[in-house]
CSV table of C-alpha atoms and ligand atoms in Angstrom, one decimal:
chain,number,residue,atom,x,y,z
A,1,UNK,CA,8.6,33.3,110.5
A,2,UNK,CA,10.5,36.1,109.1
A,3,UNK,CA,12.5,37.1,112.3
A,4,UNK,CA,15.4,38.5,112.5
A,5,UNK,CA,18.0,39.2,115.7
A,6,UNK,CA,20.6,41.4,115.2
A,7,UNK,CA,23.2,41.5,117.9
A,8,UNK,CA,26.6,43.1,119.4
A,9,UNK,CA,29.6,40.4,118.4
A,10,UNK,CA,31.6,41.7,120.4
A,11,UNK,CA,31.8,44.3,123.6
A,12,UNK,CA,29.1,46.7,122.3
A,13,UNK,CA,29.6,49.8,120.4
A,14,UNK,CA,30.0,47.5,117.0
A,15,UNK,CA,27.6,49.8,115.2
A,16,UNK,CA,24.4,48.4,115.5
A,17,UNK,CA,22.5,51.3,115.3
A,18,UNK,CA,23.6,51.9,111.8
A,19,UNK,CA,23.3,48.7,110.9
A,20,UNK,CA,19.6,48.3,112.1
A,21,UNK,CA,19.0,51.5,110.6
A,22,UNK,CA,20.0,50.5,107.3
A,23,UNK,CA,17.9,47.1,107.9
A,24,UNK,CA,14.4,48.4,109.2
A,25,UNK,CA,13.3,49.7,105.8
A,26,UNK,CA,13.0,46.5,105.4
A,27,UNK,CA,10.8,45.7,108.5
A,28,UNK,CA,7.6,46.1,109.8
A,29,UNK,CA,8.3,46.0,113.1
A,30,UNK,CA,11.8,46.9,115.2
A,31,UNK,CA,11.9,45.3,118.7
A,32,UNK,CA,14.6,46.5,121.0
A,33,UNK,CA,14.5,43.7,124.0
A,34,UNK,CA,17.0,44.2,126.0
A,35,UNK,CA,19.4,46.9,128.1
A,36,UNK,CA,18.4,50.7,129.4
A,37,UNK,CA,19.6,53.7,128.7
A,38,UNK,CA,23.1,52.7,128.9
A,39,UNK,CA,23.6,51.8,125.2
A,40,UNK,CA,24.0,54.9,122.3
A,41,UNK,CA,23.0,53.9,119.0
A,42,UNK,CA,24.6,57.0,117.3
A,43,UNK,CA,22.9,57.3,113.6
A,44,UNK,CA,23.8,60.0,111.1
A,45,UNK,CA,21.1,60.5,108.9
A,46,UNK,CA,21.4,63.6,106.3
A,47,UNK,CA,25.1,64.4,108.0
A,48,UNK,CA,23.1,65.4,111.3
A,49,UNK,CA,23.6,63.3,113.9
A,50,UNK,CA,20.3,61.6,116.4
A,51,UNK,CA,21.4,59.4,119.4
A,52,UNK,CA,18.9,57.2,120.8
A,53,UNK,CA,19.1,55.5,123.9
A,54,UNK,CA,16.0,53.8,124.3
A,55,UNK,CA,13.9,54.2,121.3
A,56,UNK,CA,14.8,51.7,118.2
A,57,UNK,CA,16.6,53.3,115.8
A,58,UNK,CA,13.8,51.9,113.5
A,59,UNK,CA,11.5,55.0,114.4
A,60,UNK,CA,13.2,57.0,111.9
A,61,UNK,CA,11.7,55.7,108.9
A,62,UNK,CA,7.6,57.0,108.9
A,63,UNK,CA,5.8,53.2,108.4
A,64,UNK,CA,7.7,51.4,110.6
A,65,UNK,CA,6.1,50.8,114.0
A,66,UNK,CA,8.8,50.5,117.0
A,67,UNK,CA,8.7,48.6,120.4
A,68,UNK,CA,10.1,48.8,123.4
A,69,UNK,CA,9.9,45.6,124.6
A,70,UNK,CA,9.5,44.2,128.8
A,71,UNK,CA,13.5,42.7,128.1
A,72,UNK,CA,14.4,46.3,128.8
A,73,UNK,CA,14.1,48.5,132.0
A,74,UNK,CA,13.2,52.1,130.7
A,75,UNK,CA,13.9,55.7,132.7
A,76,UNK,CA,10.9,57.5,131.3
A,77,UNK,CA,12.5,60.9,131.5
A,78,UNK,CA,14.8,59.4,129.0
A,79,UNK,CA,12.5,57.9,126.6
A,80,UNK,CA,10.0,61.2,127.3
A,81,UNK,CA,13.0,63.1,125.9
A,82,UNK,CA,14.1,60.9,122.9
A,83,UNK,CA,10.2,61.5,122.3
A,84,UNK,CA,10.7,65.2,122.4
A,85,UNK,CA,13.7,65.4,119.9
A,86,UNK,CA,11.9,63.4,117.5
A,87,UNK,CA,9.3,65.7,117.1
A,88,UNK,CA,11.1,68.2,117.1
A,89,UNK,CA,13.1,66.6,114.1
A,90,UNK,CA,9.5,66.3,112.6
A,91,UNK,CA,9.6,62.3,113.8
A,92,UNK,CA,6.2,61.6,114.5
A,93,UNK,CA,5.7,58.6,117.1
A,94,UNK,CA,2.1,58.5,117.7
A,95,UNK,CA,0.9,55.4,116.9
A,96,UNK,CA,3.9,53.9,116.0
A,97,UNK,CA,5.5,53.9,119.1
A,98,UNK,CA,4.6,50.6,122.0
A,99,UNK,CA,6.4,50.6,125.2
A,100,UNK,CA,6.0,47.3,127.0
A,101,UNK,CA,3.9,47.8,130.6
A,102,UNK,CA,6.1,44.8,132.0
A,103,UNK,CA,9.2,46.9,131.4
A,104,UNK,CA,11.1,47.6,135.0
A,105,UNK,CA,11.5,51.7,135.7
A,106,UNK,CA,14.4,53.3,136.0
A,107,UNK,CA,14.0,55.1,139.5
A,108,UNK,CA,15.9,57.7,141.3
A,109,UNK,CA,17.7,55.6,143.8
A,110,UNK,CA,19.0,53.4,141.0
A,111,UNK,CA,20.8,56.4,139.6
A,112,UNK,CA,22.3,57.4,142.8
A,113,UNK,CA,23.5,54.0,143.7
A,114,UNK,CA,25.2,53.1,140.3
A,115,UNK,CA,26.8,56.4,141.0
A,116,UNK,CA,27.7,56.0,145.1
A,117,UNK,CA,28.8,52.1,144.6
A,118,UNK,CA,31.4,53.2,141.2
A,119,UNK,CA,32.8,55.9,143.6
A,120,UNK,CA,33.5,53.9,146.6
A,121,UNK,CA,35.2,50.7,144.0
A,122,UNK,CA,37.7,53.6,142.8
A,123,UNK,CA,40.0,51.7,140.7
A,124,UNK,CA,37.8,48.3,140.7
A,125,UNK,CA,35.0,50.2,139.5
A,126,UNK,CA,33.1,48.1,136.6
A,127,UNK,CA,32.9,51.3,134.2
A,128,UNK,CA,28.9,51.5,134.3
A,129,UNK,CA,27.2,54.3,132.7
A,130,UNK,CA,25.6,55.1,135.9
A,131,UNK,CA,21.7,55.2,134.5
A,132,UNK,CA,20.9,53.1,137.0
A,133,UNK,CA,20.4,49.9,134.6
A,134,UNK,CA,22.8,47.4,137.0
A,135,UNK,CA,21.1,47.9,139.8
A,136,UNK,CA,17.0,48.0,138.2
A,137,UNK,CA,17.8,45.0,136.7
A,138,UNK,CA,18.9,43.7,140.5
A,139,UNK,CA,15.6,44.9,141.5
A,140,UNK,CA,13.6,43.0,138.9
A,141,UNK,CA,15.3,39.8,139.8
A,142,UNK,CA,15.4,40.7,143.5
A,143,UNK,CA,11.1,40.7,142.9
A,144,UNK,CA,11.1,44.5,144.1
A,145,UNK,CA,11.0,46.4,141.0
A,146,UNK,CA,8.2,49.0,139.5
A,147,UNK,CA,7.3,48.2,136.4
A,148,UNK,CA,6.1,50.9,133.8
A,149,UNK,CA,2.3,49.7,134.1
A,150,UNK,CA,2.8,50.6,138.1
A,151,UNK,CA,3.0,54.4,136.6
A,152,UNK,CA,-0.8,54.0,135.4
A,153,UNK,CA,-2.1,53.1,139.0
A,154,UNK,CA,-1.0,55.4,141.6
A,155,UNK,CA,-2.0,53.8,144.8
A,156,UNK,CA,-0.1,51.2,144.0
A,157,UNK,CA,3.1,52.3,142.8
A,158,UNK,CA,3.3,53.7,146.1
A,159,UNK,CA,3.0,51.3,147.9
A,160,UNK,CA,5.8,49.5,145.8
A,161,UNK,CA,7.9,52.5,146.0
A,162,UNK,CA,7.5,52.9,149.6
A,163,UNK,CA,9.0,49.3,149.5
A,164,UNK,CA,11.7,49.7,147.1
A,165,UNK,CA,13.2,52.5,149.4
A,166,UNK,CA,12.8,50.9,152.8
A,167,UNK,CA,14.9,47.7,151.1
A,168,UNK,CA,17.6,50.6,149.6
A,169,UNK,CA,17.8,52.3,153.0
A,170,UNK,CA,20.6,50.5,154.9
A,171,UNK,CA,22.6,50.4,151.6
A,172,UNK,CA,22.0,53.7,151.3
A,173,UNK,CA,23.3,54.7,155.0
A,174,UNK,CA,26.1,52.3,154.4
A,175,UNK,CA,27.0,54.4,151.1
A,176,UNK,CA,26.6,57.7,152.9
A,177,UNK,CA,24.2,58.7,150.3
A,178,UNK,CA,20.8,60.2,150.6
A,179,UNK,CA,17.3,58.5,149.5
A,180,UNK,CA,15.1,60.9,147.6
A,181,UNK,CA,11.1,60.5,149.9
A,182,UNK,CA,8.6,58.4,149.2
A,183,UNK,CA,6.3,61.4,148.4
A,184,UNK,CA,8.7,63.0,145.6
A,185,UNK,CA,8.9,59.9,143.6
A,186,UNK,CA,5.7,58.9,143.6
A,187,UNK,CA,4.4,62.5,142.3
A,188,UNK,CA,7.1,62.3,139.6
A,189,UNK,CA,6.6,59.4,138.5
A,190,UNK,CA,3.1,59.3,138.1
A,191,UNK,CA,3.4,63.0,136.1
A,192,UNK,CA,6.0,61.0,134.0
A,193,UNK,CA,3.3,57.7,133.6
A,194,UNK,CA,0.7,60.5,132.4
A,195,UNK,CA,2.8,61.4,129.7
A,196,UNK,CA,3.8,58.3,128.7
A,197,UNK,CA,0.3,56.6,128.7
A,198,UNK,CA,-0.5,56.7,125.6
A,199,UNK,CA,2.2,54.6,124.2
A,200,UNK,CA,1.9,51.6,127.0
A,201,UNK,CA,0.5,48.7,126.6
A,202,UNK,CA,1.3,44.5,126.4
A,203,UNK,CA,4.2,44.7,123.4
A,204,UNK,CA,4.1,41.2,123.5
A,205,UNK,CA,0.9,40.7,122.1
A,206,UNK,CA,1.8,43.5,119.4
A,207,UNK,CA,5.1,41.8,118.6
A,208,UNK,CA,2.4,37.8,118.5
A,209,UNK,CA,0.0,39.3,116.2
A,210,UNK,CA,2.8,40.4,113.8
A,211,UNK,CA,4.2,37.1,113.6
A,212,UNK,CA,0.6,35.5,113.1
A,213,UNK,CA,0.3,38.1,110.1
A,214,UNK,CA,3.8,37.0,108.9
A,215,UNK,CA,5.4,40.0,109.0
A,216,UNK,CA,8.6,41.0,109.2
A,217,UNK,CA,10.4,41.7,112.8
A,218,UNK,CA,13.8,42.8,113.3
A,219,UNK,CA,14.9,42.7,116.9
A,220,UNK,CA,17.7,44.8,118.7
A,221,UNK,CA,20.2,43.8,120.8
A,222,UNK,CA,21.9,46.2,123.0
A,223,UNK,CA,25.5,46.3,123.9
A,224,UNK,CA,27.2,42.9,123.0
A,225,UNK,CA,28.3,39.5,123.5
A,226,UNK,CA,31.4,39.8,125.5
A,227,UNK,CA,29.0,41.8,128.1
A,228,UNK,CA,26.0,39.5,128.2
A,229,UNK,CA,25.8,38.3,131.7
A,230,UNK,CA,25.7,34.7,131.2
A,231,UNK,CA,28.3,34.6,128.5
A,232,UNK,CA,30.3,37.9,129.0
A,233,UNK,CA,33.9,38.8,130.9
A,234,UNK,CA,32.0,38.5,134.5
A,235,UNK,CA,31.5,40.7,136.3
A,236,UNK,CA,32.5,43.4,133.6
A,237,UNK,CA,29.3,43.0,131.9
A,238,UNK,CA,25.8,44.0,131.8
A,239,UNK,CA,23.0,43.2,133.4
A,240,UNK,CA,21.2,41.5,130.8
A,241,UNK,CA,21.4,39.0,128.1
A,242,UNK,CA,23.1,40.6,125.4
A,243,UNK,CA,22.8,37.6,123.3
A,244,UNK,CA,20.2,36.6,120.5
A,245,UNK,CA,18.7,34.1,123.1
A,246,UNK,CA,17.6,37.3,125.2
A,247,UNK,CA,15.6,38.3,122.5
A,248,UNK,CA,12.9,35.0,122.8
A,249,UNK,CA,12.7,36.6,126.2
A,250,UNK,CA,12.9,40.4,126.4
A,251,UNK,CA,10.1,40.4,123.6
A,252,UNK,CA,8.7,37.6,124.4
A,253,UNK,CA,8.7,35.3,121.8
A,254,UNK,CA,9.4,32.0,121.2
A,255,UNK,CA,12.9,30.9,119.5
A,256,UNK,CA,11.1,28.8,116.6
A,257,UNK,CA,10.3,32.3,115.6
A,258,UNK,CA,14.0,33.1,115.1
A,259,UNK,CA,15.1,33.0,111.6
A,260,UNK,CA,18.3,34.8,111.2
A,261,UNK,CA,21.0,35.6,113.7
A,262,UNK,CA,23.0,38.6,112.5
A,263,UNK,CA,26.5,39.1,114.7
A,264,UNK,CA,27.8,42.6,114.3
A,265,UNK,CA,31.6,43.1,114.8
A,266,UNK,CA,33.8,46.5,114.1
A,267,UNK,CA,37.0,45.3,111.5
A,268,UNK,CA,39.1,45.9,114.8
A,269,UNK,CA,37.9,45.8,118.3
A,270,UNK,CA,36.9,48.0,121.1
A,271,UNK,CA,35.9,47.9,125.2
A,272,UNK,CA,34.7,50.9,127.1
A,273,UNK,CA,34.9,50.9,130.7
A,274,UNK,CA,37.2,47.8,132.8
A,275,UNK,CA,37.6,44.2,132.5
A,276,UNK,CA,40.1,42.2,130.2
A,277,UNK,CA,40.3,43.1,126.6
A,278,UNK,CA,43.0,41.0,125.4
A,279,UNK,CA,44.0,42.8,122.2
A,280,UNK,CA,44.0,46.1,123.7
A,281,UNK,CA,46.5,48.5,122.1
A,282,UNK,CA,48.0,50.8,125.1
A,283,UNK,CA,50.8,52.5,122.1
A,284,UNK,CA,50.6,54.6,119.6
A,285,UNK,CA,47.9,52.1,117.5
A,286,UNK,CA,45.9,52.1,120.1
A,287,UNK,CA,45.5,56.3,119.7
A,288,UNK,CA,45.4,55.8,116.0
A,289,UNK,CA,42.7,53.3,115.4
A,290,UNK,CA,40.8,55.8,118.9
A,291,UNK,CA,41.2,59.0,116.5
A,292,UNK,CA,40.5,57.9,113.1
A,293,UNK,CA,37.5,55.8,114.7
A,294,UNK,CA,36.3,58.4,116.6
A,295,UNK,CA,36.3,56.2,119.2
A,296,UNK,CA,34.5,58.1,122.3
A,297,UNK,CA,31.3,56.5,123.7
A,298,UNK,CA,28.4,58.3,122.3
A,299,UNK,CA,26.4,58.0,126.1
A,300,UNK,CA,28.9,58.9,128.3
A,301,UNK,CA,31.9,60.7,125.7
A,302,UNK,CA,34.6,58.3,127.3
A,303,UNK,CA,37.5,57.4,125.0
A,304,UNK,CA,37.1,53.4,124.4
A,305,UNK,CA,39.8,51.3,124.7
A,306,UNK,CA,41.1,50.3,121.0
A,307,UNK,CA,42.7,47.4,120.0
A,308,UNK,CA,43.4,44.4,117.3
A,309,UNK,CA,40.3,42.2,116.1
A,310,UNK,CA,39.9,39.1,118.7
A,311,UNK,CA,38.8,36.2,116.2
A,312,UNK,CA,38.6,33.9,119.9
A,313,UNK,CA,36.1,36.5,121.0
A,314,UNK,CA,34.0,36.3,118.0
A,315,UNK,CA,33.9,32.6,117.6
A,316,UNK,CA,32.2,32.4,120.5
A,317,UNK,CA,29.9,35.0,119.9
A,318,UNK,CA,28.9,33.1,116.9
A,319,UNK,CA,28.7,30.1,118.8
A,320,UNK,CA,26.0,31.5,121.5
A,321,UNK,CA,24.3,33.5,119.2
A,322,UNK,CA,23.7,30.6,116.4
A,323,UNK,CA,25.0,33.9,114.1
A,324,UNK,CA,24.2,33.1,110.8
A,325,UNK,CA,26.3,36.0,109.3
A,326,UNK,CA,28.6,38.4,110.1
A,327,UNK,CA,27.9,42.7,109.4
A,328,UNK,CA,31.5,44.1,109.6
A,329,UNK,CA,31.7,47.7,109.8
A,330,UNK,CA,34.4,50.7,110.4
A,331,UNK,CA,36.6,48.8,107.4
A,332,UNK,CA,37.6,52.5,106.6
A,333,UNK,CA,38.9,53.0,109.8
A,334,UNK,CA,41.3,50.3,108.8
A,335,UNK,CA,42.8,52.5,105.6
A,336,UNK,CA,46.5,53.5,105.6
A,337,UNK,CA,47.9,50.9,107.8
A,338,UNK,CA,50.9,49.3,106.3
A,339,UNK,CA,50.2,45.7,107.9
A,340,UNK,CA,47.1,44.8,110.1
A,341,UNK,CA,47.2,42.2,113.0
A,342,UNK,CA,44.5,39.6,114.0
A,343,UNK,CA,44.3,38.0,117.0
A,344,UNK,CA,43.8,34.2,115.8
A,345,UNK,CA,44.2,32.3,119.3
A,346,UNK,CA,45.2,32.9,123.0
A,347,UNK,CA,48.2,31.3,124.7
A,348,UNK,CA,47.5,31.0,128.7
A,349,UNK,CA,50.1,28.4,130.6
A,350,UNK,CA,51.2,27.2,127.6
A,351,UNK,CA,48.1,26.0,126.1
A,352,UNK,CA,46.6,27.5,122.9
A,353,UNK,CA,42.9,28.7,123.1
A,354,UNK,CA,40.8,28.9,120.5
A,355,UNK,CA,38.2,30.9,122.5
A,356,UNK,CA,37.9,32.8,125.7
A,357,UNK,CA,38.6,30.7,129.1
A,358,UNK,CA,36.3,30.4,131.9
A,359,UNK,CA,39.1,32.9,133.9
A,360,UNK,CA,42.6,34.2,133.0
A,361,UNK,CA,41.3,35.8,130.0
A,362,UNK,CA,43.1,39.0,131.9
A,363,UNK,CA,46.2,37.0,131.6
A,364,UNK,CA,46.1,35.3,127.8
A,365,UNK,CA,48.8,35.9,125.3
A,366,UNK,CA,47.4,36.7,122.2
A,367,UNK,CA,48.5,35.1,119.0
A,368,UNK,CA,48.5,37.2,116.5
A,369,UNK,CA,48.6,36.3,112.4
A,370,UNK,CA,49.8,39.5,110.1
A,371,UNK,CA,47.8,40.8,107.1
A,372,UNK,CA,48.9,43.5,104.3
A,373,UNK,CA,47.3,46.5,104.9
A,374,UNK,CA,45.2,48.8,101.8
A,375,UNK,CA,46.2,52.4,101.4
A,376,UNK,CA,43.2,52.6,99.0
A,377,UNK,CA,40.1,55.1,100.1
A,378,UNK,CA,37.4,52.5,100.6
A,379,UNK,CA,34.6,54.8,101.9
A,380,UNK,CA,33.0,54.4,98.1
A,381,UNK,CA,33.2,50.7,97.5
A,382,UNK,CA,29.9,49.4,97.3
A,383,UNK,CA,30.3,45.6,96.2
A,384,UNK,CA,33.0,43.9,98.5
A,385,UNK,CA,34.3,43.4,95.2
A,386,UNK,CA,35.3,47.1,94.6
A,387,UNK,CA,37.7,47.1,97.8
A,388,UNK,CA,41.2,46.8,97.5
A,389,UNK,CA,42.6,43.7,97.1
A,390,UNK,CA,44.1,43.6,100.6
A,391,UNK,CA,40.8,44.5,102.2
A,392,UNK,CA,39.0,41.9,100.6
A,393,UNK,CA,41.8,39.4,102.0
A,394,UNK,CA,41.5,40.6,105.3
A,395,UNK,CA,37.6,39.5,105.5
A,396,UNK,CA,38.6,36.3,103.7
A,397,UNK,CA,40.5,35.6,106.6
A,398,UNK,CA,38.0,36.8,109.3
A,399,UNK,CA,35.5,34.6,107.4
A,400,UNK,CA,37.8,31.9,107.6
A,401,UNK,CA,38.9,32.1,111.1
A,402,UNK,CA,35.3,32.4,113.0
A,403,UNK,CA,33.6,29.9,110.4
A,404,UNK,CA,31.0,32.5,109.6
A,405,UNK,CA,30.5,34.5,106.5
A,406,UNK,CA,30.6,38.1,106.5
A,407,UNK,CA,27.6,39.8,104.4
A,408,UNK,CA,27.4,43.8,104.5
A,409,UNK,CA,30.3,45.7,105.2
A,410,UNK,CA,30.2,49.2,106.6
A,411,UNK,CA,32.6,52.0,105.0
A,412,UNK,CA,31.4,54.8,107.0
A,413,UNK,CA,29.4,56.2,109.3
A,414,UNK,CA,26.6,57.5,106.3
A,415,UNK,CA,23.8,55.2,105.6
A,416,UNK,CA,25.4,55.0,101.7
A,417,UNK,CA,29.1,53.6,102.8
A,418,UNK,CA,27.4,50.3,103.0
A,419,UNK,CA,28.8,47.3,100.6
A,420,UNK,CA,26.9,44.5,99.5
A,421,UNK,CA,23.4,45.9,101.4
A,422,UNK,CA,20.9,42.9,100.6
A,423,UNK,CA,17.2,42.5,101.9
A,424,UNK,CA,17.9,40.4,105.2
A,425,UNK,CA,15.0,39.2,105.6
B,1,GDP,P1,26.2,51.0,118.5
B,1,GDP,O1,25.8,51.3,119.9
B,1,GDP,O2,26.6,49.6,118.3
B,1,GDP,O3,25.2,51.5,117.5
B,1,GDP,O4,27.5,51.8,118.2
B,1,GDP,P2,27.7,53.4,118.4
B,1,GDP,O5,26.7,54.1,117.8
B,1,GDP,O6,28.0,53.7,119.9
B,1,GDP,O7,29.1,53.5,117.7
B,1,GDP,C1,29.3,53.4,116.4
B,1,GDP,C2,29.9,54.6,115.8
B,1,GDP,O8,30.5,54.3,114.6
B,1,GDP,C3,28.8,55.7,115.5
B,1,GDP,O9,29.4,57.0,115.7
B,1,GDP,C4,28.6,55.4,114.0
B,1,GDP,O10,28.2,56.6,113.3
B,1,GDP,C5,29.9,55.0,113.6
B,1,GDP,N1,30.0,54.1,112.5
B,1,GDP,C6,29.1,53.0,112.2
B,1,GDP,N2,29.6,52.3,111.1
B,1,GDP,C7,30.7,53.0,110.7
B,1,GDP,C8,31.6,52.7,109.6
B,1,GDP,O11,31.5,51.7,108.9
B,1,GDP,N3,32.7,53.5,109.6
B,1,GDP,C9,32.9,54.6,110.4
B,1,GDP,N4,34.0,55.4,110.2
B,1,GDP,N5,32.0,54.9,111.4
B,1,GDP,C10,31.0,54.0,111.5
């Protein structure tokens, strides 16, 4: 049963899409189960740079067939797009592409919702990308979603659509916005299903068949652990499970399938958008760690908040996600510093916390142990034991701290600045 889960340790943008990228030569099959169009998995392949929103990052590598599985809801202008600039880059996904017909659609109204609700919260506002993900996802569970097989069948898609509106109307009129008609939706939508026929069907069964045939299956996470929405900073999260668990489910498999949980967690740690992010660095560190990680969402260019490494964070990430190693990347990032901080443990009323609170995490002190920094360039290191002494320390101690061992390490954004790059299979 040689699948593999990789996941977000901590609140999304850890570098997964790297990391995957680096992982699926080894695969036969990359599953992305979970999230929309929200995420960015930024990868730099020959210096140029792709993002891909919806499509696994898998897709790049000619042999390797890629699914979107029914864990996600898709915008199909989106994923039409991400279609386009593949080709255009001479990525070919005919055939190799399976989008899941039990995947919820990204419609109009969700868009203009996301954006109408974030407005009205001002200050509140959760930080959403406003694709519309938050509130397909409240359709889905809500039982009044379309899904992408309602494309293929006119009559009833509108029928469904028809519905979906009616139930958005009074939100709608409270929100002063204005629904798009029946009418238009249906015709786009069903031009959009045309095009993206021939690459629907039951990705379940795909994803079955390759297990029955033992090969091997790498499934990707979106955003991360702190933003899972059973196990996240509620309500600053997402609207999915983030978590490896969400895999079984958004690709619809069972967990005895499940091999290899791998957690991915940045050296330091970021947040984009609100909610409490204990080690958050509001001072000159904070701009330092922003600027030499280029730290500015890749879907939405916002600067992401910066801040020290949360051990407490992770530990439960490794806890939920039954992570059975740790990929830390941006190490570089790290370079120059003359001391590095870790946050080991929370204080809140006095009491020391080992891992994030049921509520109050807004209000924890973190406890912070001090490392020796590395002034040594470790962008070409590619053993952990070519880093700098101190750098090597530093993982030690992460390794230490959230009980799980840390296997590659990432020394830059290039598929090359990798360090200790196994099979993970
Ligand atoms: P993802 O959604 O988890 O894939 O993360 P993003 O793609 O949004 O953000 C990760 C960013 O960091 C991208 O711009 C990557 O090219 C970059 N990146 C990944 N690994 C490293 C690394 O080890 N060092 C540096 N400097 N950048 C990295």
């Amino acid at each position: 049963m040689p699948a593999l889960v990789v996941v977000g340790a901590q609140w999304g943008d850890e570098g997964k899409g790297k990391i995957v990228d680096l992982y699926t030569p080894y695969a036969d099959l990359v599953v992305r189960f979970a999230g929309g169009a929200n995420a960015g998995h930024t990868l730099v392949v020959g210096g140029e740079k792709v993002i891909l929103h919806l499509i696994p990052s898998g897709i790049l590598h000619q042999g390797t067939r890629c699914v979107v599985a029914q864990g996600t809801v898709l915008d199909p202008e989106v994923l039409l797009n991400e279609i386009s600039q593949l080709s255009a880059r001479g990525v070919s996904v005919e055939g190799r592409l399976f989008v899941s017909d039990r995947a919820h659609v990204v419609l109009p109204q969700h868009k203009l919702v996301d954006g109408l609700r974030e407005a009205q919260k001002g200050a509140n506002a959760i930080g959403t990308t406003k694709r519309g993900i938050g509130p397909t996802y409240e359709d889905k569970v809500g039982r009044r979603g379309v899904r992408i097989g309602d494309l293929l069948r006119p009559a009833l898609l509108e029928e469904k659509v028809r519905a979906n509106l009616e139930a958005w109307s009074p939100i709608f009129e409270k929100l002063g916005g204005t629904l798009p008609s029946v009418e238009s939706v249906v015709a786009q939508y069903v031009e959009l299903g045309k095009r993206l026929e021939p690459y629907v069907c039951d990705t379940a069964s795909i994803v079955h068949t390759s297990i029955q045939k033992d090969e091997k299956i790498l499934l990707e996470g979106a955003q991360g652990t702190m933003l899972d929405i059973d196990h996240g900073t509620y309500p600053f999260v997402t609207s999915s499970n983030a978590v490896a668990g969400g895999a079984c489910a958004g690709a619809g498999i069972g967990p005895t399938a499940i091999q290899k949980v791998i957690g991915i967690s940045k050296a330091y740690a970021t947040r984009v958008g609100g909610g409490p992010f204990p080690t958050e660095l509001l001072d000159e560190m904070g701009d330092l760690l922003r600027n030499a990680g280029g730290e500015f969402g890749s879907t939405t260019g916002r600067p992401r908040r910066c801040g020290w490494l949360d051990v407490p964070a992770l530990r439960m990430a490794a806890r939920v996600n039954g992570m059975s190693e740790i990929a830390l990347t941006k190490l570089d990032v790290l370079t120059g510093l003359d001391e590095l901080k870790v946050c080991v443990a929370y204080e809140l009323d006095g009491e020391k916390l080992l891992e994030p609170p049921y509520d109050g995490l807004e209000s924890v002190k973190p406890i912070y142990e001090t490392l020796p920094g590395w002034k040594e360039d470790v962008s070409g290191c590619r053993k952990r034991s070519e880093l700098p002494e101190n750098a090597q320390k530093y993982i030690e101690a992460i390794e230490k701290w959230v009980g799980v061992k840390v296997g590659l390490v990432s020394v830059g954004p290039d598929r090359d600045q990798t360090a200790d790059l196994v099979d993970p299979f």
